């Protein structure tokens, strides 16, 4: 029977395609897409890899249909198809890797997870070198994580002087979280703390803004934006946001109002 020969030999790859530009997709991700018989993903991400799609069967699933996507992917792979599930950035960072493994449950089946360049990393490169020391990533979306949990993590990052990248910072329906996040960071960092906003990183409409904790909310921030809040040592020089590589020669006094920035933020 046609197609039956491959029963039991299906493959399931969860593929991180990077932030947008195909040049930032790894060769391994590209191979997985070329090798696949079936490609499953959100429209936006499938559009990003359009030129790699040839005769593969494509399932474009709308946003929020995550469970359906996972179920379809697992069923097709178990039925013997070579399936690639497409995830933006890295699939293990608010992506499809977790949901796919959860959906697979106890079944014995090898899933290949292919890492990708996550938004914080491409945004950081556009800004200069803001993640040079310890940093954290927090999603402000409370759809899957309760707000009190997110708030506690924001407080810990703020008090711990971590450079902090915010994903899912603000949507049409969710405007308050980013305001609260700024208030939390202002408890431990001065208003002049550098903040970088990168919208549509590595896509045609990329926008990069250097601002400060005080002024960041004056700029448009949406679900295509990654926000990077500097730590007590981060400074802006020219077009670059820089966190010093080491603290050895500096006295670090976070939690106290005695921060010294190399340069005042101008925007
Ligand atoms: N798995 C993805 C993140 C998914 S969460 C990754 O590793 O990058 C979605 C959030 O990621 C967005 O709301 C935005 O904050 C950030 N993001 C993803 N792609 C981006 C891009 N090209 N430019 C800026 N931010 C991006």
mmCIF file of C-alpha atoms and ligand atoms in Angstrom:
data_model
loop_
_atom_site.group_PDB
_atom_site.id
_atom_site.type_symbol
_atom_site.label_atom_id
_atom_site.label_comp_id
_atom_site.label_asym_id
_atom_site.label_seq_id
_atom_site.Cartn_x
_atom_site.Cartn_y
_atom_site.Cartn_z
ATOM 1 C CA UNK A 1 0.000 0.000 0.000
ATOM 2 C CA UNK A 2 1.452 3.369 -0.880
ATOM 3 C CA UNK A 3 2.845 5.131 2.129
ATOM 4 C CA UNK A 4 2.479 2.075 4.329
ATOM 5 C CA UNK A 5 6.105 1.041 4.074
ATOM 6 C CA UNK A 6 7.068 3.832 6.435
ATOM 7 C CA UNK A 7 4.680 2.922 9.248
ATOM 8 C CA UNK A 8 6.625 2.994 12.477
ATOM 9 C CA UNK A 9 9.439 5.024 10.901
ATOM 10 C CA UNK A 10 7.968 8.418 11.356
ATOM 11 C CA UNK A 11 10.075 11.312 12.548
ATOM 12 C CA UNK A 12 9.197 14.306 14.621
ATOM 13 C CA UNK A 13 11.426 17.379 14.675
ATOM 14 C CA UNK A 14 10.645 20.564 16.557
ATOM 15 C CA UNK A 15 12.502 23.168 14.583
ATOM 16 C CA UNK A 16 13.615 26.575 15.816
ATOM 17 C CA UNK A 17 13.809 28.868 12.803
ATOM 18 C CA UNK A 18 15.331 31.915 14.500
ATOM 19 C CA UNK A 19 13.881 35.416 14.708
ATOM 20 C CA UNK A 20 13.114 36.035 11.035
ATOM 21 C CA UNK A 21 15.927 36.298 8.548
ATOM 22 C CA UNK A 22 16.826 32.907 7.048
ATOM 23 C CA UNK A 23 20.515 33.729 7.491
ATOM 24 C CA UNK A 24 20.007 33.289 11.199
ATOM 25 C CA UNK A 25 18.517 29.824 10.808
ATOM 26 C CA UNK A 26 20.923 26.986 11.522
ATOM 27 C CA UNK A 27 21.859 24.510 8.776
ATOM 28 C CA UNK A 28 20.393 21.764 10.935
ATOM 29 C CA UNK A 29 17.004 23.501 11.021
ATOM 30 C CA UNK A 30 17.128 23.928 7.270
ATOM 31 C CA UNK A 31 17.899 20.246 6.742
ATOM 32 C CA UNK A 32 15.031 19.213 8.986
ATOM 33 C CA UNK A 33 12.615 21.334 6.972
ATOM 34 C CA UNK A 34 13.924 19.999 3.653
ATOM 35 C CA UNK A 35 13.709 16.442 4.929
ATOM 36 C CA UNK A 36 10.151 16.751 6.259
ATOM 37 C CA UNK A 37 7.098 15.373 4.478
ATOM 38 C CA UNK A 38 4.749 17.387 6.647
ATOM 39 C CA UNK A 39 5.267 20.898 8.023
ATOM 40 C CA UNK A 40 3.104 22.252 10.801
ATOM 41 C CA UNK A 41 3.194 25.779 12.203
ATOM 42 C CA UNK A 42 1.662 29.201 12.691
ATOM 43 C CA UNK A 43 1.158 31.337 9.619
ATOM 44 C CA UNK A 44 3.736 33.964 10.589
ATOM 45 C CA UNK A 45 6.499 31.418 11.004
ATOM 46 C CA UNK A 46 5.554 29.495 7.871
ATOM 47 C CA UNK A 47 5.712 32.755 5.920
ATOM 48 C CA UNK A 48 9.246 33.220 7.244
ATOM 49 C CA UNK A 49 10.375 29.922 5.704
ATOM 50 C CA UNK A 50 8.255 30.106 2.558
ATOM 51 C CA UNK A 51 11.193 29.752 0.202
ATOM 52 C CA UNK A 52 12.184 26.452 1.832
ATOM 53 C CA UNK A 53 8.785 24.838 1.296
ATOM 54 C CA UNK A 54 8.557 22.748 -1.835
ATOM 55 C CA UNK A 55 6.311 19.729 -2.035
ATOM 56 C CA UNK A 56 5.840 19.148 1.682
ATOM 57 C CA UNK A 57 2.304 18.854 3.020
ATOM 58 C CA UNK A 58 1.721 22.078 4.976
ATOM 59 C CA UNK A 59 -0.668 22.583 7.886
ATOM 60 C CA UNK A 60 -1.093 26.234 8.746
ATOM 61 C CA UNK A 61 -2.804 26.452 12.074
ATOM 62 C CA UNK A 62 -4.081 29.722 13.529
ATOM 63 C CA UNK A 63 -2.702 31.220 16.743
ATOM 64 C CA UNK A 64 -3.802 29.660 20.020
ATOM 65 C CA UNK A 65 -4.499 26.254 18.438
ATOM 66 C CA UNK A 66 -1.400 24.892 20.087
ATOM 67 C CA UNK A 67 -2.920 21.638 21.376
ATOM 68 C CA UNK A 68 -4.426 20.829 17.976
ATOM 69 C CA UNK A 69 -1.089 21.451 16.338
ATOM 70 C CA UNK A 70 0.722 19.155 18.722
ATOM 71 C CA UNK A 71 -1.869 16.422 18.450
ATOM 72 C CA UNK A 72 -1.758 16.505 14.655
ATOM 73 C CA UNK A 73 2.039 16.460 14.639
ATOM 74 C CA UNK A 74 2.253 13.507 17.016
ATOM 75 C CA UNK A 75 -0.456 11.538 15.207
ATOM 76 C CA UNK A 76 1.165 12.014 11.806
ATOM 77 C CA UNK A 77 4.624 11.098 13.111
ATOM 78 C CA UNK A 78 3.300 7.994 14.840
ATOM 79 C CA UNK A 79 1.581 7.070 11.577
ATOM 80 C CA UNK A 80 4.973 7.077 9.850
ATOM 81 C CA UNK A 81 5.351 10.589 8.454
ATOM 82 C CA UNK A 82 8.430 12.769 8.733
ATOM 83 C CA UNK A 83 7.019 15.784 10.516
ATOM 84 C CA UNK A 84 8.598 19.164 11.248
ATOM 85 C CA UNK A 85 6.874 21.438 13.748
ATOM 86 C CA UNK A 86 8.011 25.006 13.180
ATOM 87 C CA UNK A 87 8.688 27.298 16.117
ATOM 88 C CA UNK A 88 9.902 30.913 15.997
ATOM 89 C CA UNK A 89 13.253 31.666 17.610
ATOM 90 C CA UNK A 90 14.164 28.727 19.827
ATOM 91 C CA UNK A 91 11.538 25.988 20.262
ATOM 92 C CA UNK A 92 12.483 25.438 23.899
ATOM 93 C CA UNK A 93 11.856 29.072 24.894
ATOM 94 C CA UNK A 94 8.094 29.703 25.038
ATOM 95 C CA UNK A 95 7.947 27.510 21.924
ATOM 96 C CA UNK A 96 6.656 24.151 20.737
ATOM 97 C CA UNK A 97 9.227 21.776 22.269
ATOM 98 C CA UNK A 98 7.517 21.460 25.659
ATOM 99 C CA UNK A 99 3.943 21.049 24.382
ATOM 100 C CA UNK A 100 5.075 18.404 21.872
ATOM 101 C CA UNK A 101 6.913 16.374 24.515
ATOM 102 C CA UNK A 102 3.952 16.700 26.857
ATOM 103 C CA UNK A 103 1.562 15.565 24.133
ATOM 104 C CA UNK A 104 3.746 12.558 23.362
ATOM 105 C CA UNK A 105 3.349 11.428 26.968
ATOM 106 C CA UNK A 106 4.829 8.056 27.790
ATOM 107 C CA UNK A 107 5.020 6.889 24.180
ATOM 108 C CA UNK A 108 8.427 5.691 23.047
ATOM 109 C CA UNK A 109 9.250 7.961 20.154
ATOM 110 C CA UNK A 110 12.363 9.952 19.429
ATOM 111 C CA UNK A 111 11.700 13.637 19.066
ATOM 112 C CA UNK A 112 14.485 15.818 17.708
ATOM 113 C CA UNK A 113 14.604 19.346 19.073
ATOM 114 C CA UNK A 114 16.553 21.761 16.927
ATOM 115 C CA UNK A 115 17.634 24.927 18.728
ATOM 116 C CA UNK A 116 17.320 28.362 17.206
ATOM 117 C CA UNK A 117 18.438 31.929 17.794
ATOM 118 C CA UNK A 118 16.023 33.274 20.381
ATOM 119 C CA UNK A 119 14.663 36.828 20.204
ATOM 120 C CA UNK A 120 16.637 38.041 23.245
ATOM 121 C CA UNK A 121 19.864 37.118 21.499
ATOM 122 C CA UNK A 122 19.109 38.714 18.147
ATOM 123 C CA UNK A 123 17.682 41.781 19.903
ATOM 124 C CA UNK A 124 20.827 42.015 22.039
ATOM 125 C CA UNK A 125 23.021 41.899 18.954
ATOM 126 C CA UNK A 126 21.057 44.760 17.405
ATOM 127 C CA UNK A 127 21.499 46.800 20.595
ATOM 128 C CA UNK A 128 25.181 46.113 21.191
ATOM 129 C CA UNK A 129 26.123 43.879 24.118
ATOM 130 C CA UNK A 130 23.476 44.230 26.835
ATOM 131 C CA UNK A 131 23.425 40.568 27.952
ATOM 132 C CA UNK A 132 27.141 40.453 28.647
ATOM 133 C CA UNK A 133 26.698 39.535 32.302
ATOM 134 C CA UNK A 134 24.025 37.435 34.056
ATOM 135 C CA UNK A 135 20.571 37.857 32.612
ATOM 136 C CA UNK A 136 17.053 36.462 32.785
ATOM 137 C CA UNK A 137 14.147 36.146 30.378
ATOM 138 C CA UNK A 138 10.597 36.728 31.578
ATOM 139 C CA UNK A 139 7.392 36.496 29.578
ATOM 140 C CA UNK A 140 4.807 39.044 30.661
ATOM 141 C CA UNK A 141 1.964 36.962 29.237
ATOM 142 C CA UNK A 142 -0.316 35.745 32.001
ATOM 143 C CA UNK A 143 -2.289 33.465 29.697
ATOM 144 C CA UNK A 144 -0.356 30.407 30.842
ATOM 145 C CA UNK A 145 1.410 31.699 33.977
ATOM 146 C CA UNK A 146 -0.498 33.428 36.822
ATOM 147 C CA UNK A 147 0.384 37.112 37.224
ATOM 148 C CA UNK A 148 1.508 36.805 40.889
ATOM 149 C CA UNK A 149 4.161 34.301 39.757
ATOM 150 C CA UNK A 150 5.375 36.632 37.030
ATOM 151 C CA UNK A 151 5.427 39.538 39.458
ATOM 152 C CA UNK A 152 7.525 37.569 41.959
ATOM 153 C CA UNK A 153 10.042 36.737 39.239
ATOM 154 C CA UNK A 154 10.205 40.358 38.111
ATOM 155 C CA UNK A 155 10.911 41.387 41.674
ATOM 156 C CA UNK A 156 13.660 38.785 42.004
ATOM 157 C CA UNK A 157 15.320 39.918 38.754
ATOM 158 C CA UNK A 158 15.076 43.531 39.753
ATOM 159 C CA UNK A 159 16.472 42.970 43.253
ATOM 160 C CA UNK A 160 19.106 40.564 41.930
ATOM 161 C CA UNK A 161 20.406 43.147 39.452
ATOM 162 C CA UNK A 162 19.943 40.826 36.475
ATOM 163 C CA UNK A 163 19.768 42.248 32.983
ATOM 164 C CA UNK A 164 16.223 41.246 32.058
ATOM 165 C CA UNK A 165 14.707 40.511 28.666
ATOM 166 C CA UNK A 166 10.914 40.731 28.529
ATOM 167 C CA UNK A 167 9.027 38.645 25.976
ATOM 168 C CA UNK A 168 5.317 39.097 25.169
ATOM 169 C CA UNK A 169 5.558 42.548 26.759
ATOM 170 C CA UNK A 170 2.256 44.076 25.697
ATOM 171 C CA UNK A 171 -0.741 43.131 23.570
ATOM 172 C CA UNK A 172 -3.956 44.930 22.686
ATOM 173 C CA UNK A 173 -5.715 43.147 25.528
ATOM 174 C CA UNK A 174 -2.803 43.259 27.999
ATOM 175 C CA UNK A 175 -1.458 46.695 28.730
ATOM 176 C CA UNK A 176 -0.978 46.761 32.485
ATOM 177 C CA UNK A 177 1.789 44.230 32.934
ATOM 178 C CA UNK A 178 4.493 46.287 31.288
ATOM 179 C CA UNK A 179 3.565 49.295 33.432
ATOM 180 C CA UNK A 180 3.809 47.162 36.583
ATOM 181 C CA UNK A 181 7.096 45.681 35.398
ATOM 182 C CA UNK A 182 8.591 49.155 35.037
ATOM 183 C CA UNK A 183 7.381 50.085 38.529
ATOM 184 C CA UNK A 184 8.999 46.956 39.961
ATOM 185 C CA UNK A 185 12.332 47.677 38.275
ATOM 186 C CA UNK A 186 12.259 51.295 39.440
ATOM 187 C CA UNK A 187 12.268 50.040 43.040
ATOM 188 C CA UNK A 188 15.829 48.803 42.600
ATOM 189 C CA UNK A 189 17.222 50.698 39.603
ATOM 190 C CA UNK A 190 17.488 54.368 38.732
ATOM 191 C CA UNK A 191 15.246 55.996 36.139
ATOM 192 C CA UNK A 192 18.254 56.413 33.876
ATOM 193 C CA UNK A 193 18.812 52.637 33.573
ATOM 194 C CA UNK A 194 19.258 51.886 29.864
ATOM 195 C CA UNK A 195 16.487 49.960 28.128
ATOM 196 C CA UNK A 196 16.553 48.599 24.583
ATOM 197 C CA UNK A 197 13.404 47.975 22.564
ATOM 198 C CA UNK A 198 13.772 45.805 19.483
ATOM 199 C CA UNK A 199 10.707 45.359 17.339
ATOM 200 C CA UNK A 200 10.603 42.785 14.553
ATOM 201 C CA UNK A 201 14.201 41.783 15.035
ATOM 202 C CA UNK A 202 15.739 40.383 11.830
ATOM 203 C CA UNK A 203 12.544 41.055 9.902
ATOM 204 C CA UNK A 204 11.893 43.657 7.213
ATOM 205 C CA UNK A 205 10.370 46.179 9.625
ATOM 206 C CA UNK A 206 13.071 45.984 12.313
ATOM 207 C CA UNK A 207 13.102 48.920 14.760
ATOM 208 C CA UNK A 208 15.702 49.473 17.451
ATOM 209 C CA UNK A 209 15.193 52.054 20.198
ATOM 210 C CA UNK A 210 17.549 52.946 23.014
ATOM 211 C CA UNK A 211 15.744 54.521 25.921
ATOM 212 C CA UNK A 212 15.585 54.412 29.723
ATOM 213 C CA UNK A 213 13.401 52.886 32.430
ATOM 214 C CA UNK A 214 11.786 56.265 32.895
ATOM 215 C CA UNK A 215 10.981 56.849 29.237
ATOM 216 C CA UNK A 216 10.487 53.390 27.767
ATOM 217 C CA UNK A 217 6.679 53.490 28.024
ATOM 218 C CA UNK A 218 6.587 56.552 25.758
ATOM 219 C CA UNK A 219 7.555 54.244 22.891
ATOM 220 C CA UNK A 220 5.334 51.710 21.106
ATOM 221 C CA UNK A 221 5.728 48.244 22.615
ATOM 222 C CA UNK A 222 3.809 45.258 21.266
ATOM 223 C CA UNK A 223 3.942 41.492 20.815
ATOM 224 C CA UNK A 224 6.646 41.861 18.157
ATOM 225 C CA UNK A 225 8.912 43.654 20.621
ATOM 226 C CA UNK A 226 11.609 42.324 22.923
ATOM 227 C CA UNK A 227 12.462 44.639 25.799
ATOM 228 C CA UNK A 228 15.906 44.486 27.388
ATOM 229 C CA UNK A 229 16.336 46.257 30.728
ATOM 230 C CA UNK A 230 19.944 46.859 31.725
ATOM 231 C CA UNK A 231 21.440 46.177 35.158
ATOM 232 C CA UNK A 232 23.076 48.729 37.451
ATOM 233 C CA UNK A 233 26.261 48.688 35.352
ATOM 234 C CA UNK A 234 24.736 48.855 31.869
ATOM 235 C CA UNK A 235 25.487 52.026 29.925
ATOM 236 C CA UNK A 236 24.805 53.535 26.524
ATOM 237 C CA UNK A 237 27.654 54.673 24.331
ATOM 238 C CA UNK A 238 26.708 56.071 20.946
ATOM 239 C CA UNK A 239 24.297 53.608 19.347
ATOM 240 C CA UNK A 240 25.204 50.800 21.715
ATOM 241 C CA UNK A 241 23.819 49.421 24.947
ATOM 242 C CA UNK A 242 26.648 47.771 26.840
ATOM 243 C CA UNK A 243 26.817 45.731 30.019
ATOM 244 C CA UNK A 244 30.425 45.423 31.184
ATOM 245 C CA UNK A 245 31.848 41.934 30.900
ATOM 246 C CA UNK A 246 33.244 41.846 34.406
ATOM 247 C CA UNK A 247 32.706 43.542 37.736
ATOM 248 C CA UNK A 248 36.209 43.101 39.078
ATOM 249 C CA UNK A 249 37.260 46.707 38.802
ATOM 250 C CA UNK A 250 33.913 48.137 39.797
ATOM 251 C CA UNK A 251 32.120 48.434 43.050
ATOM 252 C CA UNK A 252 28.655 47.068 42.539
ATOM 253 C CA UNK A 253 26.092 48.449 44.908
ATOM 254 C CA UNK A 254 22.728 47.422 43.680
ATOM 255 C CA UNK A 255 19.723 47.814 45.935
ATOM 256 C CA UNK A 256 21.099 51.199 46.880
ATOM 257 C CA UNK A 257 20.475 54.558 45.219
ATOM 258 C CA UNK A 258 24.153 55.016 44.483
ATOM 259 C CA UNK A 259 24.294 53.723 40.935
ATOM 260 C CA UNK A 260 26.819 55.198 38.569
ATOM 261 C CA UNK A 261 26.172 54.951 34.874
ATOM 262 C CA UNK A 262 28.950 55.738 32.446
ATOM 263 C CA UNK A 263 26.699 58.016 30.477
ATOM 264 C CA UNK A 264 23.302 59.555 30.949
ATOM 265 C CA UNK A 265 20.587 58.217 28.678
ATOM 266 C CA UNK A 266 19.501 60.795 26.198
ATOM 267 C CA UNK A 267 16.273 59.484 24.731
HETATM 268 N N1 LIG B 1 10.318 30.991 20.886
HETATM 269 C C1 LIG B 1 10.453 32.412 20.649
HETATM 270 C C2 LIG B 1 9.703 33.255 21.657
HETATM 271 C C3 LIG B 1 8.205 33.101 21.602
HETATM 272 S S1 LIG B 1 7.380 34.177 22.728
HETATM 273 C C4 LIG B 1 11.959 32.766 20.673
HETATM 274 O O1 LIG B 1 12.759 31.950 21.121
HETATM 275 O O2 LIG B 1 12.317 33.873 20.243
HETATM 276 C C5 LIG B 1 6.977 35.505 21.625
HETATM 277 C C6 LIG B 1 7.712 36.774 22.016
HETATM 278 O O3 LIG B 1 9.081 36.673 21.636
HETATM 279 C C7 LIG B 1 7.211 38.026 21.327
HETATM 280 O O4 LIG B 1 6.081 38.593 21.987
HETATM 281 C C8 LIG B 1 8.418 38.935 21.419
HETATM 282 O O5 LIG B 1 8.525 39.504 22.713
HETATM 283 C C9 LIG B 1 9.564 37.939 21.238
HETATM 284 N N2 LIG B 1 9.967 37.847 19.814
HETATM 285 C C10 LIG B 1 9.913 36.750 19.040
HETATM 286 N N3 LIG B 1 10.416 37.024 17.805
HETATM 287 C C11 LIG B 1 10.807 38.307 17.822
HETATM 288 C C12 LIG B 1 11.406 39.176 16.871
HETATM 289 N N4 LIG B 1 11.713 38.751 15.634
HETATM 290 N N5 LIG B 1 11.679 40.456 17.234
HETATM 291 C C13 LIG B 1 11.407 40.901 18.481
HETATM 292 N N6 LIG B 1 10.825 40.130 19.422
HETATM 293 C C14 LIG B 1 10.519 38.857 19.110
#
